[in-house]
Amino acid sequence: MQQNKSDEELVILAREDRETMEALCAKYKPLVLKYAKSLFLIGGETDDLIQEGMMGLFSAILTFDESKGASFMTFASLCINRQMLKAIESANRKKNIPLNNYVSLLDDDWDEILSSDDPEAMVIGEENSKLLIAKIKEQLSKMEQEVFDYYLEGKNYKEIAEIMGKSPKNIDNALTRIRNKAKSVN
């Protein structure tokens, strides 16, 4: 990043240059961290708020208009704060409870593998995912396995309950047991 350029000039460069974008994001990350530490996300962690704040920063970089008279610092602060508050408001609505309570089946390293453009890495990632699912299923009862299969198909607990002829509470309890067992699988 060029030291002699203002943030406003860097924003324009960042839209075309990935290195400048990364440098600008790194420069403003402490601001994101400051806001994240002062807020609380129900069902989430500080890392979730940081991610929301970084999305707000990225949006600020892409939409900043110097002709409006505000400095980039002021505009970025506003965008970061609004993005985090929007996430908190959304979490408070309890609309996304299943999303807030999910258990990832993948390690952090796998996200990179599965989002890769490398076909070999994608195949390996898919195989590892299948192995992990098989390990989880070994820990489950027959009913839990059936619930897990429907869940992997993208069905919610109410749909699964209807298909299996069980109460939604039974399915919700089964999903909770599945999540707990999935956490213990390495």
C-alpha positions in Angstrom: 0.0 0.0 0.0 1.4 3.4 -0.9 2.2 5.4 2.3 1.7 8.8 0.8 -1.9 8.3 -0.4 -4.9 9.3 1.6 -7.5 6.6 2.5 -9.9 8.1 0.0 -7.3 7.6 -2.8 -6.6 4.1 -1.5 -10.3 3.2 -1.7 -10.3 4.0 -5.4 -7.2 1.9 -5.9 -8.6 -0.9 -3.7 -11.5 -1.4 -6.1 -9.1 -2.5 -8.8 -6.2 -3.9 -6.8 -6.5 -6.9 -4.4 -3.3 -6.0 -2.5 -4.5 -2.5 -1.8 -7.9 -3.9 -0.8 -6.3 -6.3 1.7 -4.0 -3.6 3.1 -7.0 -1.2 3.6 -8.9 -4.0 5.3 -6.0 -4.7 7.6 -5.7 -1.0 8.4 -9.3 -0.8 9.4 -9.6 -4.2 11.2 -8.8 -2.6 14.6 -11.8 -0.4 14.1 -13.9 -3.5 13.4 -12.5 -5.2 16.5 -13.3 -2.2 18.7 -16.9 -2.2 17.6 -17.2 -6.0 18.0 -15.9 -6.0 21.6 -18.6 -3.5 22.6 -21.5 -5.5 21.2 -23.1 -8.9 21.9 -24.7 -11.3 19.3 -27.2 -13.7 20.7 -26.4 -17.2 19.6 -23.1 -16.0 18.1 -19.6 -15.2 19.0 -17.4 -12.2 18.7 -15.9 -13.7 15.6 -19.3 -13.6 14.0 -19.5 -9.9 14.7 -16.0 -9.4 13.4 -17.0 -11.1 10.2 -20.1 -8.9 9.9 -18.0 -5.8 10.6 -15.5 -6.8 7.9 -18.4 -7.2 5.4 -19.5 -3.7 6.4 -15.9 -2.4 5.8 -15.8 -4.2 2.4 -19.2 -2.6 1.5 -17.8 0.8 2.5 -14.8 0.4 0.2 -17.1 -0.5 -2.7 -19.7 2.2 -2.2 -17.7 5.1 -0.8 -18.4 8.4 -2.7 -16.0 11.2 -1.9 -18.3 13.8 -3.4 -20.7 13.3 -0.4 -18.3 15.2 1.8 -17.5 12.6 4.5 -14.1 11.1 5.1 -13.7 7.4 4.4 -13.0 6.9 8.1 -16.4 8.3 9.0 -18.2 6.4 6.2 -16.4 3.1 7.1 -17.3 3.5 10.8 -20.9 4.0 9.9 -21.0 1.0 7.5 -19.2 -1.3 10.0 -21.5 -0.3 12.9 -24.7 -0.6 10.8 -23.7 -4.1 9.5 -23.0 -5.3 13.1 -26.2 -3.8 14.4 -28.2 -5.4 11.6 -26.8 -8.8 12.5 -27.7 -8.3 16.1 -31.2 -7.2 15.2 -31.6 -10.2 12.9 -30.4 -12.6 15.7 -32.7 -11.0 18.2 -35.7 -11.7 15.9 -35.0 -15.4 16.5 -35.9 -16.0 12.9 -32.5 -17.6 12.3 -32.3 -19.9 15.3 -31.4 -23.0 13.3 -28.6 -21.0 11.7 -27.3 -19.8 15.0 -27.3 -23.3 16.5 -25.7 -25.2 13.6 -22.7 -27.4 14.1 -20.3 -27.2 11.2 -19.3 -30.6 9.9 -16.1 -29.2 8.5 -12.8 -28.0 10.0 -11.8 -24.5 9.2 -9.2 -25.9 6.7 -11.9 -27.6 4.8 -13.7 -24.4 3.9 -10.7 -23.5 1.9 -10.5 -26.9 0.2 -14.2 -26.9 -0.7 -14.1 -23.4 -2.1 -11.0 -24.1 -4.1 -11.0 -24.1 -7.9 -8.6 -27.1 -7.8 -10.6 -30.2 -8.9 -8.3 -32.5 -6.9 -8.8 -30.5 -3.7 -12.6 -30.5 -4.3 -12.7 -34.3 -4.7 -10.5 -34.8 -1.6 -12.7 -32.4 0.3 -15.8 -34.2 -0.8 -14.3 -37.6 0.3 -13.3 -36.2 3.7 -16.8 -34.8 4.1 -18.3 -38.3 3.4 -15.9 -39.9 5.8 -16.8 -37.4 8.5 -20.6 -38.0 7.9 -20.0 -41.8 8.2 -18.1 -41.3 11.5 -21.0 -39.2 12.8 -23.5 -41.8 11.7 -21.6 -44.6 13.6 -22.5 -42.7 16.8 -26.2 -42.4 16.1 -29.2 -44.6 16.8 -31.3 -45.8 13.9 -33.8 -43.0 14.4 -31.1 -40.4 14.7 -29.5 -41.6 11.5 -32.8 -41.2 9.7 -33.3 -37.7 11.1 -29.7 -36.9 10.1 -30.2 -38.1 6.6 -33.3 -35.9 6.2 -31.5 -33.0 7.8 -28.6 -33.3 5.3 -31.2 -33.2 2.5 -32.0 -29.7 3.8 -35.3 -30.5 5.6 -36.1 -28.6 8.8 -37.3 -30.4 12.0 -41.0 -29.7 11.2 -40.7 -31.3 7.8 -38.8 -34.3 9.2 -41.4 -34.7 11.9 -44.2 -34.8 9.3 -42.3 -37.3 7.1 -41.4 -39.6 10.1 -44.8 -39.3 11.8 -43.2 -38.0 15.0 -43.7 -34.8 17.0 -41.6 -31.8 16.1 -40.3 -31.9 19.7 -39.0 -35.5 19.2 -37.2 -34.4 16.1 -35.8 -31.3 17.8 -34.5 -33.5 20.6 -32.9 -35.9 18.1 -31.2 -33.1 16.3 -29.8 -31.8 19.6 -28.4 -35.3 20.4 -27.0 -35.5 16.9 -25.3 -32.1 17.3 -23.8 -33.2 20.6 -22.5 -36.4 19.2 -21.1 -34.6 16.1 -19.1 -32.3 18.3 -17.3 -35.3 19.8 -16.4 -36.8 16.4 -12.8 -36.0 15.4 
